[in-house]
Coordinates of C-alpha atoms in Angstrom, one line a residue:
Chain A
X1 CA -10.3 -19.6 -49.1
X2 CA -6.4 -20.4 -49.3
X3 CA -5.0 -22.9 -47.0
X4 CA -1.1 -22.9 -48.1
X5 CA 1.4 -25.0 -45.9
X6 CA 5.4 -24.5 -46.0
X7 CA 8.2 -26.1 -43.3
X8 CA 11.0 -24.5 -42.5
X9 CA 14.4 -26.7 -41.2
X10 CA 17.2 -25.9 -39.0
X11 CA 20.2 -27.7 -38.0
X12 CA 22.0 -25.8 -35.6
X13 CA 25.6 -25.4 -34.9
X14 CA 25.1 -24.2 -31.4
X15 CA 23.2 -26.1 -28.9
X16 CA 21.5 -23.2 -27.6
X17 CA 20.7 -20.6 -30.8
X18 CA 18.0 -18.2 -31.2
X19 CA 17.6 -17.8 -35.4
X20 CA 15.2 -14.7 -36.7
X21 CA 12.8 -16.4 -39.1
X22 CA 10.7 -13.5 -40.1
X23 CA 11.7 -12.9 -43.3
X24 CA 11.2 -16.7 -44.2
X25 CA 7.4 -16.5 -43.0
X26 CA 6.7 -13.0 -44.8
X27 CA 8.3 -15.3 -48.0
X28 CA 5.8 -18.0 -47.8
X29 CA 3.1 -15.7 -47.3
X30 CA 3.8 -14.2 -50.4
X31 CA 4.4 -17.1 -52.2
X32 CA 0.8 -18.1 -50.4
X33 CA -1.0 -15.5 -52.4
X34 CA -3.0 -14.6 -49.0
X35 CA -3.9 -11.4 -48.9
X36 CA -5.7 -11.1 -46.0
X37 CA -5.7 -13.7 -43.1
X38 CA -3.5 -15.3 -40.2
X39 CA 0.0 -17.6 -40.9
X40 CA 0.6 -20.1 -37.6
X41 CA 4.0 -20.9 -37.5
X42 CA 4.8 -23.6 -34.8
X43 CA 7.9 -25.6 -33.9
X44 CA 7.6 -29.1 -34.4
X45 CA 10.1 -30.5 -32.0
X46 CA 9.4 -30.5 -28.1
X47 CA 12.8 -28.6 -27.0
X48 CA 12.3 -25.5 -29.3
X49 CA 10.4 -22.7 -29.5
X50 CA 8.9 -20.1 -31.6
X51 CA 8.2 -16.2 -29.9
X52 CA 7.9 -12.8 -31.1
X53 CA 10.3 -10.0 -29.5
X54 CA 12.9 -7.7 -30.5
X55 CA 16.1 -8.0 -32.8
X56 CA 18.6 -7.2 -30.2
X57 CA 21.4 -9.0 -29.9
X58 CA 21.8 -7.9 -25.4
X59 CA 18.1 -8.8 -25.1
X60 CA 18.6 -12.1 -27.2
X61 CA 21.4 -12.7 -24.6
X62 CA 18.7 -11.5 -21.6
X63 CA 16.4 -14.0 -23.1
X64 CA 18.9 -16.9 -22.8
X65 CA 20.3 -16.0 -19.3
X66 CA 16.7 -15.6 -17.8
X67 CA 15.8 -19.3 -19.4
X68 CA 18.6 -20.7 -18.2
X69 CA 17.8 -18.9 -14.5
X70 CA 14.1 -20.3 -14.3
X71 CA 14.7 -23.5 -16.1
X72 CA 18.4 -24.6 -15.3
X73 CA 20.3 -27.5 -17.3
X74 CA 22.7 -30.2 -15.0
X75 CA 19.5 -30.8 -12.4
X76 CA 18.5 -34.3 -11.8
X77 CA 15.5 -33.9 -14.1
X78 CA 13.2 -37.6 -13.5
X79 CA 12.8 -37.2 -17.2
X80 CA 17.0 -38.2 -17.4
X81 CA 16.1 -41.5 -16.1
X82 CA 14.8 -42.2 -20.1
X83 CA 18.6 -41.5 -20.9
X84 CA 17.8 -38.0 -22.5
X85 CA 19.6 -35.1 -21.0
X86 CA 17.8 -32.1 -21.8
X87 CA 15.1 -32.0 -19.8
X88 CA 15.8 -28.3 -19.0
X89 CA 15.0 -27.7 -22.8
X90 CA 11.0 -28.6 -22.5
X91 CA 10.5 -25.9 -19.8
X92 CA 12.6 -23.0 -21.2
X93 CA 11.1 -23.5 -24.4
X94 CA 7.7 -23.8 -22.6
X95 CA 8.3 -20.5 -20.7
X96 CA 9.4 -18.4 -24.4
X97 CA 5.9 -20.8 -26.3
X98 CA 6.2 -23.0 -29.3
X99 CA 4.2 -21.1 -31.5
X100 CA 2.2 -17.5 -32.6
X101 CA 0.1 -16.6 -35.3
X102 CA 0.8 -13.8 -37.3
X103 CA -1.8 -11.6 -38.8
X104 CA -1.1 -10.9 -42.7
X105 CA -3.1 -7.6 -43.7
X106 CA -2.9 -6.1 -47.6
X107 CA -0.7 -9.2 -48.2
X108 CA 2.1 -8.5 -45.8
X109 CA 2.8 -9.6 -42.2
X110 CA 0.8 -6.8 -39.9
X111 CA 3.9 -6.7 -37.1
X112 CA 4.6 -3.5 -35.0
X113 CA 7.4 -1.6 -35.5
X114 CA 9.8 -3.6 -33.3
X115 CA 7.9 -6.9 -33.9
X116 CA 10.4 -9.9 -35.0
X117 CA 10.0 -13.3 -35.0
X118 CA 12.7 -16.0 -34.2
X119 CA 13.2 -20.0 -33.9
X120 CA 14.5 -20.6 -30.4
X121 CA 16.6 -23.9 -30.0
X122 CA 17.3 -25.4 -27.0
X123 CA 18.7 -28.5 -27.8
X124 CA 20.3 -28.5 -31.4
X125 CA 22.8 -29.8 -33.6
X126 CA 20.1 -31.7 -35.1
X127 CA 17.7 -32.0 -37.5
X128 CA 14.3 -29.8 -36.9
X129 CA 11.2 -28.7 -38.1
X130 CA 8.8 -25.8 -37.5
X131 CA 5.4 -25.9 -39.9
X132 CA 4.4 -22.7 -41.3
X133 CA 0.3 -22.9 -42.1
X134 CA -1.0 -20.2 -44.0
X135 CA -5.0 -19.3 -43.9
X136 CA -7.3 -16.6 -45.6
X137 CA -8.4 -14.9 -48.8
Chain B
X1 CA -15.0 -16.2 -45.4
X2 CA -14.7 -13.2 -44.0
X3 CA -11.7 -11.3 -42.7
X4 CA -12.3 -8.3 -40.6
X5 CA -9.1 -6.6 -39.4
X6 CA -9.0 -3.6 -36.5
X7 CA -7.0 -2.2 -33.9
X8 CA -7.0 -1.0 -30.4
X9 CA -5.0 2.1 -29.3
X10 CA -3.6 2.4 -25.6
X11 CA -1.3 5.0 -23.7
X12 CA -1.5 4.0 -20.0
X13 CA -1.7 6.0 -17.1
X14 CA 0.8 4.2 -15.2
X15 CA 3.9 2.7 -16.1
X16 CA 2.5 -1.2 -15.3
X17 CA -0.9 -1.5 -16.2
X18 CA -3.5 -4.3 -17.2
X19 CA -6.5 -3.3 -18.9
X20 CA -10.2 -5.5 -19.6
X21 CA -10.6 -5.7 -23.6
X22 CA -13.0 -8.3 -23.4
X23 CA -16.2 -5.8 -24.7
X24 CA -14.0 -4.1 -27.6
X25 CA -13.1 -7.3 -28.9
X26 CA -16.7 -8.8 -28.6
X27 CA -17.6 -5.4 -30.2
X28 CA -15.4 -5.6 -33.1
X29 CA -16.6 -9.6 -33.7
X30 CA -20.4 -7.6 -33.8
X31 CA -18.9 -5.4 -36.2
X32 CA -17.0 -8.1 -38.4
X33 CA -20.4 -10.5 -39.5
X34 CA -18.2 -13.2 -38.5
X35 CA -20.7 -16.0 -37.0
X36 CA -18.6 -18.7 -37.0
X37 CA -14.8 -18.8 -36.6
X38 CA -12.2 -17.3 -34.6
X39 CA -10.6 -14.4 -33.6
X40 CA -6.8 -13.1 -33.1
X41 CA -5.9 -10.3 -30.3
X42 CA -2.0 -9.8 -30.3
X43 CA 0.1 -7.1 -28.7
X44 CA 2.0 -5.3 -31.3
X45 CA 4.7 -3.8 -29.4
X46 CA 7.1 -5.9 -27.4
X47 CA 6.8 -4.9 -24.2
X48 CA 2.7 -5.4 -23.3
X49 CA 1.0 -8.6 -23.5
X50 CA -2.7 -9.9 -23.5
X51 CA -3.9 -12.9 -21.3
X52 CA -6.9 -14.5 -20.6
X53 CA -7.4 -14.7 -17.1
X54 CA -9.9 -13.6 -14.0
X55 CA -11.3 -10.0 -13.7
X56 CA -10.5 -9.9 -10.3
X57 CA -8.6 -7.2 -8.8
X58 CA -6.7 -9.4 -5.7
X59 CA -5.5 -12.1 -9.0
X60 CA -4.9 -8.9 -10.9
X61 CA -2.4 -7.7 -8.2
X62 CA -1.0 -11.1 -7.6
X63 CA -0.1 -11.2 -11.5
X64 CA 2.1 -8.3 -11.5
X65 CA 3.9 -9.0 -8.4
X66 CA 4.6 -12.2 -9.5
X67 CA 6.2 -11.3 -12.6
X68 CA 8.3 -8.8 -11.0
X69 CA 9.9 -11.8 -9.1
X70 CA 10.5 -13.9 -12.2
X71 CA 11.6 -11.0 -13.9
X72 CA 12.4 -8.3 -11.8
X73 CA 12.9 -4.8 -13.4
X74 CA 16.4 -2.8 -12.3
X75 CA 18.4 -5.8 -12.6
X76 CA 21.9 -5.0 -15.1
X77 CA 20.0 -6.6 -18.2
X78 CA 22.5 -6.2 -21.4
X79 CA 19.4 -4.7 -23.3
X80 CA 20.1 -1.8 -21.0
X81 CA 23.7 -0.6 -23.1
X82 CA 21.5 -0.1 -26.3
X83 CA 19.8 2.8 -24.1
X84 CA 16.8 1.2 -23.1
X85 CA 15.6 0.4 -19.0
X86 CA 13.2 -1.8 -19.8
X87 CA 14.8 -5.5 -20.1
X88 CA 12.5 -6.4 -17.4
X89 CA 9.2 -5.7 -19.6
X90 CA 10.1 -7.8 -22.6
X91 CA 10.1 -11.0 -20.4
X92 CA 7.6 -10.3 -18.3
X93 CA 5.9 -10.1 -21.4
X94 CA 6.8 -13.3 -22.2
X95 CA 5.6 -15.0 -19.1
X96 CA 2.0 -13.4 -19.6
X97 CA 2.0 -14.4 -22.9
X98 CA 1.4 -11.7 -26.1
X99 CA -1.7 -13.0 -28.3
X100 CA -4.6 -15.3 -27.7
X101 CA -7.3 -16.4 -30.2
X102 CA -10.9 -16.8 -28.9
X103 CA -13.7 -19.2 -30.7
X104 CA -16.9 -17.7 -32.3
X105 CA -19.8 -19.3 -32.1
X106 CA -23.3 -18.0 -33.3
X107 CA -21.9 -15.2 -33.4
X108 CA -20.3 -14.4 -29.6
X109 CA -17.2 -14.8 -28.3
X110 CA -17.3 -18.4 -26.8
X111 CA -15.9 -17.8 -23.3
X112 CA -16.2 -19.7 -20.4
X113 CA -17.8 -18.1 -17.5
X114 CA -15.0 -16.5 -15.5
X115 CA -12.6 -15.9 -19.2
X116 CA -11.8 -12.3 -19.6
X117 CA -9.1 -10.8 -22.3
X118 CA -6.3 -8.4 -21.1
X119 CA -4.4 -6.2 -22.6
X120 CA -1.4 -6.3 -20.1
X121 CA 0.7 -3.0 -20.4
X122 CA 4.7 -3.3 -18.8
X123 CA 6.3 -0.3 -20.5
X124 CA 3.5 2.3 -20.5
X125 CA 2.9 5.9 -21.1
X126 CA 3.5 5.5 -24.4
X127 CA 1.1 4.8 -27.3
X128 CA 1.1 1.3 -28.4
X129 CA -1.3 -1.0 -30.1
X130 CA -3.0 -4.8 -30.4
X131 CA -4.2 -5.7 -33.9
X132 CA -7.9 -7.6 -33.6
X133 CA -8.3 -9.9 -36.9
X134 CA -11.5 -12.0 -37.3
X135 CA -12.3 -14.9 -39.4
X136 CA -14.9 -17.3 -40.3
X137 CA -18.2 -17.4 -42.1
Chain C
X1 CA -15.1 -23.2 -45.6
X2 CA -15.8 -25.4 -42.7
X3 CA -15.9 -24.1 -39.3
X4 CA -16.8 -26.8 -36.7
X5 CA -17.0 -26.9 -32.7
X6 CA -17.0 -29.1 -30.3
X7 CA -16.1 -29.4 -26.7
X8 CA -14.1 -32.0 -24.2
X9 CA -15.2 -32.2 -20.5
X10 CA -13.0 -33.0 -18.0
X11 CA -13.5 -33.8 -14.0
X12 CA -10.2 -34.9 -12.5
X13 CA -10.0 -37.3 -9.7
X14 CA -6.7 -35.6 -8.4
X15 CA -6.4 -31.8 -7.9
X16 CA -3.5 -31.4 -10.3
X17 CA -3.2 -33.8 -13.5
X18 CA -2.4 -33.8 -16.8
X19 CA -4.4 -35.6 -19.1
X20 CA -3.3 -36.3 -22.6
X21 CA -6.1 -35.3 -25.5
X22 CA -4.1 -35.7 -28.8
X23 CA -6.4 -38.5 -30.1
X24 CA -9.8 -37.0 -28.9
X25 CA -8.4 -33.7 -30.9
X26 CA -7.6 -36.2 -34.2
X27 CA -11.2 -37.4 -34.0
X28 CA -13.0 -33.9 -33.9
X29 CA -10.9 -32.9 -37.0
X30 CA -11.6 -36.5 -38.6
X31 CA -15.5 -35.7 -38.0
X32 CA -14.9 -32.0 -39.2
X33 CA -14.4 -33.1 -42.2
X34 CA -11.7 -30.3 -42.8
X35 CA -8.7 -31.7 -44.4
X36 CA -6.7 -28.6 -45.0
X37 CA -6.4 -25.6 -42.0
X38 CA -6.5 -25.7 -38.1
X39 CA -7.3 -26.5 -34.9
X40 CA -8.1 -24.7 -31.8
X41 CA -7.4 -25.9 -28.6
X42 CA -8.6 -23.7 -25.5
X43 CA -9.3 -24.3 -21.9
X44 CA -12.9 -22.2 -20.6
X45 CA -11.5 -22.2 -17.1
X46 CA -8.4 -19.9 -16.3
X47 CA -6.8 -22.6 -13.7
X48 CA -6.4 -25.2 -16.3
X49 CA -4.1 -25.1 -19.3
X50 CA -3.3 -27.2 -22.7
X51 CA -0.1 -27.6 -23.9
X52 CA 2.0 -29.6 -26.5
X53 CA 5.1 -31.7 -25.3
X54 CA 6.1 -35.2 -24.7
X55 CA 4.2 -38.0 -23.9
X56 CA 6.6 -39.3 -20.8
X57 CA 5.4 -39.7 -17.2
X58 CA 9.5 -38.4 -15.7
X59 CA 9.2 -35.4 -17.9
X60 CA 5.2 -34.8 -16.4
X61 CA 6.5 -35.2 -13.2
X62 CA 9.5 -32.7 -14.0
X63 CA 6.7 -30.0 -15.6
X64 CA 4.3 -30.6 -12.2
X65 CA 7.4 -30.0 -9.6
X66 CA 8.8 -26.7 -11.9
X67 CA 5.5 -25.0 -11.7
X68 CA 5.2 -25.5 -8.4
X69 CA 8.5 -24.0 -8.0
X70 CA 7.8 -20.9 -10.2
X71 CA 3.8 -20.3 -8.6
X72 CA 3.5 -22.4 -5.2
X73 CA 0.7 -23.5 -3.4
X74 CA 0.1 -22.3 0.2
X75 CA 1.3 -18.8 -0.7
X76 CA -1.0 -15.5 0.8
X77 CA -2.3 -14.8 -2.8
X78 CA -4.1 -11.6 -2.7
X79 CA -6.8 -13.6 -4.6
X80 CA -7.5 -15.9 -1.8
X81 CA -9.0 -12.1 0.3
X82 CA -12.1 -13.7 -2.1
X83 CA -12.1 -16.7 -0.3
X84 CA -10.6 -18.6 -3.0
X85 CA -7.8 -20.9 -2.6
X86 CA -6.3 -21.3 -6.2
X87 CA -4.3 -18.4 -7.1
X88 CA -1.2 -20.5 -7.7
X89 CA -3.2 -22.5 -10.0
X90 CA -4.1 -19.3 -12.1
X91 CA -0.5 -18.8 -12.4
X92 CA 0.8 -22.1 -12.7
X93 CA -1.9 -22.2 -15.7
X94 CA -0.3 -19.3 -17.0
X95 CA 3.2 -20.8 -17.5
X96 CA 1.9 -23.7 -19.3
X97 CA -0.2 -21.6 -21.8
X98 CA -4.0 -22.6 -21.7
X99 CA -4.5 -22.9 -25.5
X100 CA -2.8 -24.0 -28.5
X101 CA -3.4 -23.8 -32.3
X102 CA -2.9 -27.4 -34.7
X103 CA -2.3 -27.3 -37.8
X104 CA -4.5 -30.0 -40.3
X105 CA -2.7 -31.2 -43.4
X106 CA -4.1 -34.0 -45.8
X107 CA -7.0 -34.5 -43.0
X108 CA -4.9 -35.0 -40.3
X109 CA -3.1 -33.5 -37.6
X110 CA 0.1 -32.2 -38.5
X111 CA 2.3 -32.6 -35.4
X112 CA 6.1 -33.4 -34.9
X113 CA 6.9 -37.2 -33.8
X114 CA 7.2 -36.4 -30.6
X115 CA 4.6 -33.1 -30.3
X116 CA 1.2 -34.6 -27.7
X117 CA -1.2 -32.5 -27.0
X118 CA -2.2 -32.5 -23.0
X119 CA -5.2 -30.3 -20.9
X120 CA -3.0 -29.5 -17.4
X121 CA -5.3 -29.4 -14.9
X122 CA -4.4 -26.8 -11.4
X123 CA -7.7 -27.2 -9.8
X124 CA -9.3 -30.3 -10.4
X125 CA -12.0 -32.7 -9.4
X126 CA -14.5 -30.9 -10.4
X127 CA -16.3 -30.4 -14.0
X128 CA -14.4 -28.0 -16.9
X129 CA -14.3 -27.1 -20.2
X130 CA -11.7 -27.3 -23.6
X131 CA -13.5 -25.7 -26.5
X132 CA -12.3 -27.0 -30.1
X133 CA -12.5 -25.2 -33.0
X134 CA -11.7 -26.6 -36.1
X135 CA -11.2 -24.8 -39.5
X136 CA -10.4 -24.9 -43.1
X137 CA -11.5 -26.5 -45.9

């Protein structure tokens, strides 16, 4: 059994930025040498997120809207009274999930046809982390 | 270790539809040998989900009409200029949640007593599938 | 390979609370014995969830109020036709996500400085379930 284990930074310009990452993971499942198995890939900061959906730049732009609808920034979040300001960022990252697990069949990512994976910032122009845990044979 | 990888097929009925999986997976952990371990149900298209929840049709029917209100379909979504109608499906989706992984133990799925799987269909009609990978011992 | 299992009970005073489990997680995978792989982290009853985010009570407070904005209580839930009285806990559950996977580097858990992991309870005070599957090598 091969347990292989990778991190992946980002330091975005934007404070808001949604970054495609699935090129990266298929990389360090190669580099792995799994064959067959699962790679979890899972943000390690508390205002991102990690989600599987389409490479569309109007749906990306959906995605961010309908975050910002159900989870909106500027309200008098108790968690403000710490002095941070981004309290929206834990629940829209909550709503899109901080992590999935890829299946990795005849060495390769086993994704659907439309099946892309991206790093979803909510509070950047900082330093961040996502680990990327490879496991099988 | 052993890997055991296979698939489930659907093409719904109806354009919104959620569907019990909970016997084909247990049937393809049977199949697998796996004893010990865990294993991976994920939606491979972007527009159907699976959840764990209650096989109950009253919840069932409370489910969908609650993500219609967080995300409800007909709305202008920018998706919607590529072509496509169906902005509302990829978050609702997202709210449902697309993959879950279930513990093995001796041999069964370990399941608490009112956990069933769903595969939970937005954009039917169409053929579409969720990959099933085992591992474990 | 190492595959090992154990479970956390819970049995809230209060209906709704979130109890943080990062440390009882650390000492599973320290008596695991795995040192390389991952953690499962999954709630056996579908009105309770686990999540990962910050350890601060404002920002607990904040995720408590949201979901009951998104799923309230008191609600005719087609659910409650069973005589049930939850069905804004199934969804509030839902939101949160009820499982999550850790990774396990150099035999310990490999989180971000801020990442704790918490079991959200919806329908408390009385007794429930987190399985916790650890493996890897």
């Amino acid at each position: 059994m091969i347990v292989f284990t990778d991190y992946l930074w980002f330091n975005t310009k934007k404070h808001q930025e949604f970054i495609r990452i699935t090129d990266d993971i298929a990389a360090i499942v190669r580099k792995s040498g799994v064959k067959e198995g699962t790679v979890l890939v899972s943000a390690m900061h508390i205002t991102a997120g990690v989600y599987v959906n389409d490479w569309e730049n109007g749906l990306i732009h959906d995605f961010q809207e309908w975050v910002e609808k159900l989870a909106p920034a500027g309200l008098n979040y108790r968690h403000h009274q710490t002095g941070e300001d981004n309290g929206d960022a834990h629940l829209k990252r909550t709503i899109m999930g901080h992590q999935v697990t890829l299946p990795i069949t005849d060495g390769k990512l086993d994704l659907g046809p439309w099946e892309q994976v991206f790093y979803a910032e909510f509070d950047g122009q900082r330093k961040k982390r996502v680990v990327v845990k490879v496991m099988g044979i």
